[in-house]
Coordinates of C-alpha atoms in Angstrom, one line a residue:
Chain A
M1 CA -0.2 0.0 0.3
K2 CA 2.7 2.2 1.0
D3 CA 4.4 1.4 -2.7
F4 CA 1.5 2.1 -4.1
K5 CA 0.8 5.6 -2.4
L6 CA 4.2 6.5 -3.6
V7 CA 3.9 5.8 -6.9
E8 CA 0.1 6.8 -7.5
H9 CA 0.2 9.8 -5.3
N10 CA 3.3 11.3 -5.8
L11 CA 6.0 10.1 -8.4
I12 CA 3.3 10.0 -11.3
P13 CA 1.9 13.5 -11.0
L14 CA 5.9 14.4 -10.8
S15 CA 6.7 13.1 -13.9
L16 CA 3.8 13.8 -15.6
F17 CA 4.9 17.6 -14.6
A18 CA 8.0 16.8 -15.3
L19 CA 6.6 15.3 -18.8
N20 CA 4.8 18.4 -19.8
I21 CA 8.1 20.8 -19.5
S22 CA 10.2 18.4 -21.4
V23 CA 7.6 18.0 -24.3
V24 CA 7.8 21.7 -24.5
H25 CA 11.7 22.1 -24.2
L26 CA 12.0 18.7 -27.2
L27 CA 10.0 20.5 -29.6
Y28 CA 11.8 23.8 -28.8
L29 CA 15.1 21.9 -29.3
L30 CA 14.0 19.8 -32.4
F31 CA 12.7 23.5 -33.8
I32 CA 15.6 25.0 -33.4
D33 CA 18.0 22.7 -35.6
N34 CA 19.5 21.7 -32.4
I35 CA 18.6 18.1 -33.3
L36 CA 22.0 16.5 -32.8
S37 CA 23.1 18.6 -29.6
F38 CA 23.8 16.6 -26.1
T39 CA 21.4 18.9 -24.5
T40 CA 18.3 17.6 -27.1
L41 CA 19.7 13.7 -26.4
L42 CA 19.2 14.2 -22.5
V43 CA 15.6 15.6 -23.1
F44 CA 14.3 13.3 -25.5
S45 CA 16.0 10.2 -23.2
S46 CA 14.3 11.9 -20.3
T47 CA 11.3 12.3 -21.9
I48 CA 10.8 8.6 -22.7
V49 CA 12.3 7.4 -19.6
L50 CA 9.8 9.4 -18.2
V51 CA 6.7 7.5 -20.3
A52 CA 8.2 4.7 -20.1
G53 CA 7.9 5.2 -16.3
V54 CA 4.2 6.1 -16.0
I55 CA 3.0 3.9 -18.2
R56 CA 5.1 0.8 -16.9
K57 CA 4.3 2.5 -13.2
K58 CA 8.3 2.1 -11.8
K59 CA 9.9 4.0 -9.4
V60 CA 13.4 3.2 -11.1
L61 CA 12.3 5.1 -14.7
M62 CA 10.6 7.6 -12.9
I63 CA 13.2 9.1 -10.2
P64 CA 16.2 9.3 -12.6
G65 CA 13.5 10.5 -15.8
A66 CA 12.4 13.5 -13.5
L67 CA 16.0 14.0 -11.8
V68 CA 17.5 13.8 -14.8
Y69 CA 15.0 16.7 -16.6
T70 CA 15.4 18.9 -13.4
I71 CA 19.1 19.6 -14.1
V72 CA 18.8 19.6 -17.8
L73 CA 16.0 21.7 -17.6
L74 CA 18.4 24.1 -14.6
F75 CA 21.4 23.8 -17.0
S76 CA 19.7 25.3 -19.8
L77 CA 18.6 28.2 -18.2
Chain B
M1 CA -7.7 17.1 17.8
T2 CA -5.7 14.2 16.2
P3 CA -3.2 14.8 13.3
G4 CA -5.2 12.9 10.8
N5 CA -8.3 14.9 11.6
T6 CA -6.6 18.3 11.3
A7 CA -5.3 16.7 7.8
K8 CA -9.0 15.9 7.2
K9 CA -10.4 19.5 7.9
D10 CA -7.6 21.1 5.8
N11 CA -8.4 18.6 2.6
K12 CA -12.1 19.9 3.0
L13 CA -10.9 23.6 3.1
L14 CA -8.3 22.8 -0.1
W15 CA -11.3 21.3 -2.0
R16 CA -14.1 23.6 -0.8
I17 CA -11.7 26.4 -2.2
H18 CA -11.1 24.2 -5.3
H19 CA -14.5 24.0 -5.7
W20 CA -16.0 27.8 -5.0
A21 CA -13.4 29.3 -7.4
G22 CA -14.2 26.9 -10.0
L23 CA -17.3 27.5 -10.0
Y24 CA -17.3 30.9 -10.2
C25 CA -14.4 31.5 -12.1
G26 CA -15.4 28.5 -14.6
I27 CA -16.9 30.1 -17.4
V28 CA -13.9 32.8 -17.3
I29 CA -11.5 30.1 -17.4
A30 CA -13.8 28.2 -20.1
V31 CA -13.8 31.1 -22.7
L32 CA -9.9 31.9 -22.2
S33 CA -8.8 28.1 -22.6
L34 CA -11.2 28.2 -26.2
T35 CA -10.1 31.5 -27.2
G36 CA -6.5 30.6 -26.2
A37 CA -6.6 27.3 -28.2
L38 CA -7.7 29.6 -31.3
A39 CA -5.1 32.5 -30.5
V40 CA -2.3 30.6 -30.6
F41 CA -2.9 30.0 -34.3
I42 CA -3.2 33.9 -35.1
P43 CA -0.3 34.3 -37.2
E44 CA -1.6 31.2 -39.4
I45 CA -5.5 31.9 -39.5
D46 CA -4.4 35.6 -40.7
L47 CA -2.3 34.7 -43.0
F48 CA -5.2 31.9 -44.8
I49 CA -7.7 35.4 -44.7
Q50 CA -5.2 37.0 -46.5
K51 CA -4.2 34.6 -48.9
Q52 CA -7.9 33.6 -49.8
Y53 CA -10.2 36.0 -49.3
Y54 CA -8.1 39.3 -49.9
S55 CA -6.2 37.2 -52.6
V56 CA -2.7 39.5 -52.1
S57 CA 0.5 37.9 -52.3
S58 CA 4.1 39.3 -52.9
T59 CA 6.2 38.4 -56.1
P60 CA 9.5 36.9 -55.2
S61 CA 12.2 39.4 -55.0
R62 CA 15.7 39.5 -53.8
T63 CA 15.1 43.1 -52.2
F64 CA 12.8 43.9 -49.5
N65 CA 10.9 46.9 -51.5
I66 CA 8.4 49.2 -50.3
G67 CA 9.4 53.0 -50.8
K68 CA 7.3 53.5 -54.0
S69 CA 4.6 52.2 -51.7
V70 CA 4.9 54.3 -48.5
A71 CA 5.2 57.2 -51.0
Q72 CA 1.7 56.6 -52.6
A73 CA 0.0 56.3 -48.9
E74 CA 2.0 59.6 -48.0
K75 CA 0.4 61.3 -51.1
Q76 CA -2.9 59.7 -50.5
Y77 CA -3.0 60.7 -47.1
P78 CA -1.2 64.1 -46.4
G79 CA -1.9 63.9 -42.7
M80 CA -1.1 60.4 -41.8
S81 CA 0.8 59.5 -38.6
G82 CA 2.4 56.7 -36.3
L83 CA 3.4 54.3 -39.4
I84 CA 4.1 51.2 -38.2
I85 CA 5.4 48.3 -41.5
D86 CA 4.9 44.8 -41.1
L87 CA 7.7 42.8 -42.5
P88 CA 6.6 39.4 -44.3
E89 CA 7.9 36.7 -42.0
K90 CA 8.8 34.5 -45.1
P91 CA 8.6 34.9 -49.0
G92 CA 5.7 35.2 -50.7
Q93 CA 3.8 37.2 -48.0
V94 CA 2.4 40.7 -48.3
A95 CA 4.3 43.5 -46.1
G96 CA 1.8 45.7 -44.4
L97 CA 1.7 49.6 -43.9
N98 CA -0.6 50.4 -40.8
F99 CA -1.5 54.5 -40.1
F100 CA -3.6 56.6 -39.0
V101 CA -5.3 59.5 -40.7
G102 CA -6.5 62.6 -39.0
G103 CA -8.1 63.5 -36.0
D104 CA -7.4 66.4 -33.6
K105 CA -5.1 65.7 -30.4
G106 CA -6.1 62.0 -31.0
L107 CA -9.9 62.4 -31.2
G108 CA -11.5 61.0 -34.6
L109 CA -8.5 58.9 -35.9
Q110 CA -8.8 56.6 -38.5
R111 CA -6.9 53.1 -38.4
Y112 CA -6.0 52.2 -42.4
Y113 CA -4.0 49.4 -43.1
F114 CA -2.3 48.5 -46.8
F115 CA -0.8 45.3 -48.0
V116 CA 2.0 45.8 -50.2
D117 CA 3.5 43.4 -52.5
A118 CA 6.9 43.8 -51.2
G119 CA 8.6 42.5 -54.4
K120 CA 6.8 44.7 -56.8
D121 CA 6.5 47.6 -54.5
E122 CA 2.8 48.2 -55.2
I123 CA -0.2 47.9 -52.8
V124 CA -2.1 45.0 -53.5
G125 CA -5.4 45.9 -51.1
T126 CA -6.9 47.1 -48.1
R127 CA -8.8 45.8 -45.1
N128 CA -9.9 47.5 -41.5
Q129 CA -7.0 45.8 -39.2
Q130 CA -9.6 46.5 -36.3
N131 CA -12.3 44.1 -38.0
S132 CA -10.3 41.5 -38.5
L133 CA -10.9 37.8 -37.4
A134 CA -7.4 38.2 -36.2
N135 CA -8.0 41.0 -33.6
Y136 CA -11.4 39.5 -32.9
L137 CA -9.3 36.5 -31.2
R138 CA -6.5 38.5 -29.5
Q139 CA -9.0 40.9 -28.2
M140 CA -11.1 38.2 -26.9
H141 CA -8.5 36.5 -25.2
V142 CA -6.8 39.4 -24.2
R143 CA -9.3 41.2 -22.7
L144 CA -12.9 39.9 -23.0
Y145 CA -13.2 42.2 -26.1
D146 CA -13.9 44.8 -22.8
G147 CA -11.7 47.8 -23.2
Y148 CA -12.5 48.9 -19.7
W149 CA -11.5 46.0 -17.3
G150 CA -11.6 43.5 -19.5
R151 CA -8.0 42.8 -18.9
Q152 CA -8.0 43.1 -15.6
L153 CA -10.6 39.7 -15.3
V154 CA -8.4 37.9 -17.4
G155 CA -5.4 38.7 -15.0
L156 CA -8.0 37.5 -12.0
G157 CA -9.0 34.6 -14.5
G158 CA -5.2 33.6 -14.4
I159 CA -5.3 33.7 -10.5
A160 CA -8.1 31.6 -10.1
L161 CA -6.6 28.9 -12.5
L162 CA -3.7 28.8 -10.4
V163 CA -6.1 28.1 -7.4
V164 CA -8.0 25.4 -8.8
A165 CA -4.9 23.8 -10.4
I166 CA -2.8 24.1 -7.0
T167 CA -5.6 22.7 -4.9
G168 CA -6.7 20.6 -7.1
L169 CA -3.1 18.6 -6.6
L170 CA -2.9 19.0 -3.2
I171 CA -6.3 17.4 -3.0
Y172 CA -5.3 14.7 -5.6
S173 CA -4.2 11.8 -3.4
D174 CA -7.5 12.3 -1.4
F175 CA -9.6 12.0 -4.4
M176 CA -7.7 8.9 -6.4
K177 CA -6.8 7.0 -2.7
R178 CA -7.1 3.4 -4.2
Q179 CA -7.7 4.2 -8.0
P180 CA -4.5 4.1 -10.0
Y181 CA -3.8 6.6 -12.9
P182 CA -5.2 6.9 -15.7
K183 CA -7.9 4.1 -14.9
L184 CA -11.8 5.2 -15.4
R185 CA -14.4 3.7 -13.1
K186 CA -17.1 2.4 -15.9
G187 CA -20.8 1.6 -15.0
R188 CA -21.2 3.8 -11.7
G189 CA -22.7 7.1 -14.0
L190 CA -21.9 10.1 -15.5
R191 CA -21.1 12.0 -12.3
I192 CA -17.9 9.1 -11.7
L193 CA -17.2 9.0 -15.1
M194 CA -16.7 12.9 -15.2
A195 CA -15.5 13.1 -11.9
D196 CA -12.3 10.8 -13.3
W197 CA -12.0 12.4 -16.9
H198 CA -11.7 15.7 -14.4
K199 CA -9.2 13.8 -12.6
I200 CA -7.0 12.6 -15.4
F201 CA -6.8 15.7 -17.2
G202 CA -6.0 17.6 -14.5
I203 CA -2.8 16.2 -13.4
S204 CA -1.9 15.3 -16.7
A205 CA -1.8 18.6 -17.9
L206 CA -0.9 20.1 -14.6
A207 CA 2.4 21.9 -15.3
F208 CA 1.1 23.7 -18.3
N209 CA -1.8 25.1 -16.9
I210 CA 0.1 26.3 -13.9
V211 CA 2.4 28.3 -16.5
I212 CA -0.5 29.4 -18.3
A213 CA -2.2 30.8 -15.2
I214 CA 1.0 32.5 -13.7
T215 CA 1.8 34.0 -17.3
G216 CA -1.7 34.9 -17.8
A217 CA -2.3 36.3 -14.3
W218 CA 0.8 38.3 -15.2
L219 CA -0.1 39.6 -18.9
G220 CA -3.6 40.6 -17.8
L221 CA -2.8 42.5 -14.7
Q222 CA 0.3 43.4 -16.3
P223 CA -1.0 47.2 -16.5
K224 CA -1.1 47.9 -13.0
L225 CA 1.3 46.2 -11.3
M226 CA 3.8 47.8 -13.6
N227 CA 1.8 50.9 -12.3
W228 CA 1.7 50.4 -8.9
F229 CA 5.2 49.0 -8.7
N230 CA 7.0 51.4 -10.9
I231 CA 8.2 48.9 -13.5
K232 CA 9.3 50.6 -16.7
T233 CA 9.2 48.0 -19.9
P234 CA 12.7 47.0 -20.7
N235 CA 12.9 47.8 -24.2
N236 CA 11.4 51.1 -23.9
F237 CA 13.5 54.3 -25.4
K238 CA 12.6 57.7 -25.8
P239 CA 14.5 59.5 -28.3
E240 CA 15.5 63.2 -28.2
I241 CA 13.6 65.7 -29.8
V242 CA 15.2 67.5 -32.3
I243 CA 13.3 68.3 -35.1
S244 CA 9.7 69.7 -35.0
P245 CA 6.9 67.5 -35.6
E246 CA 6.0 68.9 -39.1
E247 CA 9.6 68.4 -41.0
D248 CA 10.2 65.1 -39.0
K249 CA 7.2 63.9 -40.7
K250 CA 8.3 65.4 -44.5
T251 CA 11.6 63.6 -43.7
T252 CA 11.9 60.9 -46.2
V253 CA 13.8 58.1 -46.3
H254 CA 15.6 55.4 -48.6
W255 CA 14.2 52.1 -47.1
D256 CA 16.9 49.8 -49.4
N257 CA 19.7 51.8 -47.4
L258 CA 17.9 51.5 -44.1
L259 CA 17.3 47.8 -44.4
A260 CA 20.9 47.5 -45.0
V261 CA 22.2 49.7 -42.3
A262 CA 19.7 47.8 -39.7
K263 CA 21.3 44.5 -41.5
K264 CA 24.9 45.7 -40.6
E265 CA 23.9 47.2 -37.1
F266 CA 22.0 44.1 -35.8
P267 CA 22.9 41.1 -38.0
D268 CA 20.8 38.7 -35.9
L269 CA 17.8 40.7 -35.8
V270 CA 15.1 39.1 -37.6
P271 CA 12.5 42.6 -38.2
N272 CA 8.9 42.3 -38.0
G273 CA 7.8 45.7 -37.9
I274 CA 9.4 49.2 -38.4
K275 CA 8.1 52.4 -37.1
A276 CA 8.6 55.6 -38.7
S277 CA 8.6 58.7 -35.8
D278 CA 6.4 61.7 -36.4
D279 CA 7.2 63.3 -33.3
G280 CA 10.2 65.1 -34.1
S281 CA 12.7 62.3 -33.2
S282 CA 13.6 61.9 -36.3
T283 CA 14.1 57.9 -35.7
I284 CA 13.5 55.0 -37.2
S285 CA 12.8 52.2 -35.0
F286 CA 13.0 48.5 -36.0
Y287 CA 11.2 45.8 -33.8
G288 CA 11.9 41.8 -34.3
N289 CA 12.9 38.6 -32.9
I290 CA 16.0 36.2 -33.2
A291 CA 15.7 33.0 -34.1
G292 CA 15.9 30.5 -32.1
Q293 CA 15.3 32.8 -29.0
A294 CA 12.4 32.0 -26.7
Y295 CA 11.3 35.5 -26.1
E296 CA 8.0 37.9 -26.3
R297 CA 7.7 38.9 -30.2
N298 CA 9.3 42.2 -31.3
A299 CA 11.3 42.4 -27.9
N300 CA 14.4 43.8 -29.7
V301 CA 15.1 46.8 -31.2
L302 CA 17.3 49.2 -33.5
V303 CA 16.2 52.7 -33.3
I304 CA 18.5 54.7 -36.3
S305 CA 18.2 58.3 -36.8
K306 CA 16.5 59.4 -39.8
N307 CA 19.5 61.9 -41.3
G308 CA 22.7 60.0 -41.1
L309 CA 21.2 56.6 -40.8
K310 CA 23.4 56.4 -37.5
P311 CA 22.3 53.8 -35.1
V312 CA 20.4 55.4 -31.7
F313 CA 19.5 52.6 -29.7
K314 CA 20.0 49.1 -29.4
Y315 CA 17.9 46.7 -27.6
D316 CA 19.5 43.0 -27.7
V317 CA 17.4 40.4 -25.4
R318 CA 20.9 38.3 -25.6
T319 CA 23.1 40.5 -23.4
A320 CA 20.2 42.0 -21.0
P321 CA 20.1 41.5 -17.4
F322 CA 18.3 37.9 -15.9
S323 CA 15.3 40.4 -15.0
H324 CA 14.6 41.3 -18.5
K325 CA 14.4 38.0 -19.8
F326 CA 12.2 37.0 -17.0
Y327 CA 10.1 40.1 -18.3
F328 CA 10.0 38.9 -22.0
I329 CA 9.9 35.4 -21.4
Q330 CA 6.3 35.2 -19.8
E331 CA 4.3 36.3 -23.3
A332 CA 6.0 33.4 -25.0
L333 CA 5.5 30.9 -22.7
H334 CA 2.2 31.7 -22.8
F335 CA 1.5 31.7 -26.3
G336 CA 3.8 29.3 -27.2
D337 CA 5.4 30.4 -30.3
F338 CA 8.7 29.6 -29.8
G339 CA 9.0 26.1 -31.0
G340 CA 6.7 26.1 -34.8
L341 CA 3.7 24.8 -35.9
G342 CA 4.2 21.3 -33.9
L343 CA 4.4 23.4 -30.5
K344 CA 1.7 25.3 -31.3
I345 CA -0.5 22.3 -31.5
L346 CA 1.0 21.2 -28.5
Y347 CA -0.6 24.4 -26.8
A348 CA -3.7 24.3 -28.1
V349 CA -4.1 20.6 -27.0
L350 CA -3.0 21.1 -23.5
G351 CA -5.0 24.8 -23.6
L352 CA -8.1 23.5 -24.0
T353 CA -8.1 21.0 -21.3
S354 CA -8.1 23.7 -18.7
G355 CA -11.7 24.6 -20.8
F356 CA -13.0 20.9 -20.3
L357 CA -11.7 20.7 -16.8
S358 CA -14.4 23.4 -16.5
I359 CA -17.1 21.9 -17.8
S360 CA -16.1 18.4 -16.2
G361 CA -16.3 20.1 -13.1
F362 CA -19.3 21.5 -14.0
V363 CA -21.3 18.9 -14.9
V364 CA -19.9 17.2 -11.4
Y365 CA -21.2 20.1 -9.0
L366 CA -24.7 19.6 -10.9
Y367 CA -25.0 16.3 -10.4
R368 CA -24.2 16.6 -6.6
M369 CA -26.5 19.4 -6.7
D370 CA -28.9 17.3 -8.4
K371 CA -29.1 14.7 -5.7
K372 CA -30.1 17.3 -2.9
K373 CA -32.7 18.8 -4.9
R374 CA -34.2 17.6 -8.6
N375 CA -34.1 19.9 -11.3
R376 CA -35.9 20.1 -14.6
F377 CA -33.1 19.6 -17.1
S378 CA -30.8 17.1 -16.5
P379 CA -27.3 18.1 -15.3
L380 CA -25.5 17.3 -18.8
K381 CA -28.4 19.1 -20.5
T382 CA -27.9 22.2 -18.5
T383 CA -24.2 22.0 -19.4
F384 CA -24.6 21.7 -22.4
I385 CA -27.3 24.3 -22.8
Y386 CA -24.4 26.6 -21.1
C387 CA -22.0 25.9 -23.8
M388 CA -24.1 26.4 -26.4
V389 CA -25.4 30.2 -25.2
I390 CA -21.5 30.6 -24.6
T391 CA -20.2 29.5 -27.9
L392 CA -23.2 31.1 -29.7
V393 CA -22.7 34.7 -28.1
L394 CA -19.0 34.2 -28.8
I395 CA -19.8 34.1 -32.4
A396 CA -22.4 36.2 -32.4
L397 CA -19.6 39.1 -31.4
A398 CA -17.3 37.5 -33.9
L399 CA -20.0 38.2 -36.7
V400 CA -20.7 41.5 -35.4
S401 CA -16.7 42.1 -35.0
M402 CA -16.2 41.6 -38.7
F403 CA -19.2 42.7 -40.4
I404 CA -20.4 45.6 -38.6
G405 CA -17.9 46.9 -36.8
Y406 CA -15.2 45.9 -33.6
S407 CA -16.6 49.1 -31.4
K408 CA -20.2 47.9 -32.1
A409 CA -19.0 44.3 -30.9
A410 CA -17.3 45.9 -28.5
L411 CA -19.9 47.6 -26.9
A412 CA -22.0 44.2 -26.7
A413 CA -19.2 42.9 -25.0
A414 CA -18.8 45.6 -22.1
I415 CA -22.6 45.6 -21.8
L416 CA -22.9 41.4 -21.5
I417 CA -20.1 41.1 -19.3
N418 CA -20.5 44.5 -17.0
G419 CA -24.6 43.8 -16.7
T420 CA -23.5 39.9 -16.4
L421 CA -21.3 40.6 -13.9
V422 CA -23.9 43.1 -12.2
I423 CA -26.6 40.9 -12.3
F424 CA -24.7 37.9 -10.6
I425 CA -23.1 40.1 -7.7
L426 CA -26.9 40.8 -6.8
Y427 CA -28.3 37.8 -7.0
S428 CA -25.7 36.7 -5.0
I429 CA -26.3 39.3 -2.0
Y430 CA -29.8 38.4 -2.7
T431 CA -29.5 35.0 -2.4
F432 CA -27.3 35.6 0.9
I433 CA -29.2 38.0 2.7
R434 CA -32.7 35.5 2.1
K435 CA -30.7 32.7 3.3
K436 CA -29.8 35.2 6.8
L437 CA -33.1 36.4 7.2
Q438 CA -34.7 32.4 7.2
P439 CA -36.0 31.1 9.9
A440 CA -33.2 28.6 11.6
H441 CA -35.9 25.7 11.7
S442 CA -36.9 26.0 7.9
K443 CA -32.6 25.9 6.7

């Protein structure tokens, strides 16, 4: 039950929150022709990991996905 | 009181805030959601109308030619003022001449807009910019078509959206309990189904709605906030007056040379508009964007003197302090015009979620009320009628604006919005007093 609460009530909202921003960020990077940059690669990877995490409901995907994306976002500012 | 009881009481308070903020501001949020989803595509819609309705386009050319057209307009309207030249964003698109004519001391000014073939340097059409669909969409989203306090109402709508989004997040776990995301509880009636969709959409687009709410609240309340806190527009520049306004109006410039100087002084600037001074400062201002930058449209500025074509002022957002960048990122984040058509489509889809949340929340509320007191119409029918009335009002205002005139539509919108507000406030006071005066036993 504790695990269910952690995933359903905390990690999924957190992942969806990060996903909203990462998808917008990814589309922006693709638009400015930054397809092959390291940032795009990281944003793309963390977006995929977050999507997989939400679908599979895996902590091991959602936590690193959100963490990596947050770091990438902070460095992009 | 045990910690469990305190948490329950807190959640109840949060739910009440979510409920009342959503109920009272839901209609504004829904209208802004719909108009916002359309407003994202204003440039594309306007371009489509230019091509299909006005049949105007520019002949392919290596240079941007506008000199003869400006001279022709000046000859036709000797009293013209406030000339702004809209530059085409892509090859084949027309340029635009936007200016005012007549009016003493600012009264009775008539606005004119001409399409210019920037290849052949020919005026190819005209339109009333204020009555255009693009202006309707913008004005409806930015100020609900009410010039007096519409913009402030929109700003308050943004605050309400922020409140419902944050309280929604805080009560999410309490409402989900053992229900996994994104499972729908089928076969338990429309109220439960709507409540489930409300939670799924709400949590899925939460970050987007928070960003839209914060930026929308800022943009709506911007004039008041800037006034109260003495905030200045970062790229504002007031050039020195060097000649008389009459002389300034008569000063002619060679547009080709001017564009070449602008290119040399600010190579990365993609100008969208050029403004010729008529106040005696004898300057030409370029407003535009820098490719790949996510800032407000036309935030970058280059001012060149008409005499000698020397740069007088240059504002490049890239080199501006963080506070300036923060100021200019608000509008871009709100309208999503920094990531091409793909991002605009995503913005429109996510933008519609706040409208859906208002409607689904209203349906759930009506079902709850229906349990207490049976109404003549079913909750779904009532919601449908409300939605249809609002949609028809929006369409009617758009038609009045486009085919009769902006001022008539603005007057109708002002009466409608302010009238509804007054009736609503009076009704609320009446029901409040009636409840207070009711004997305790009949409650």
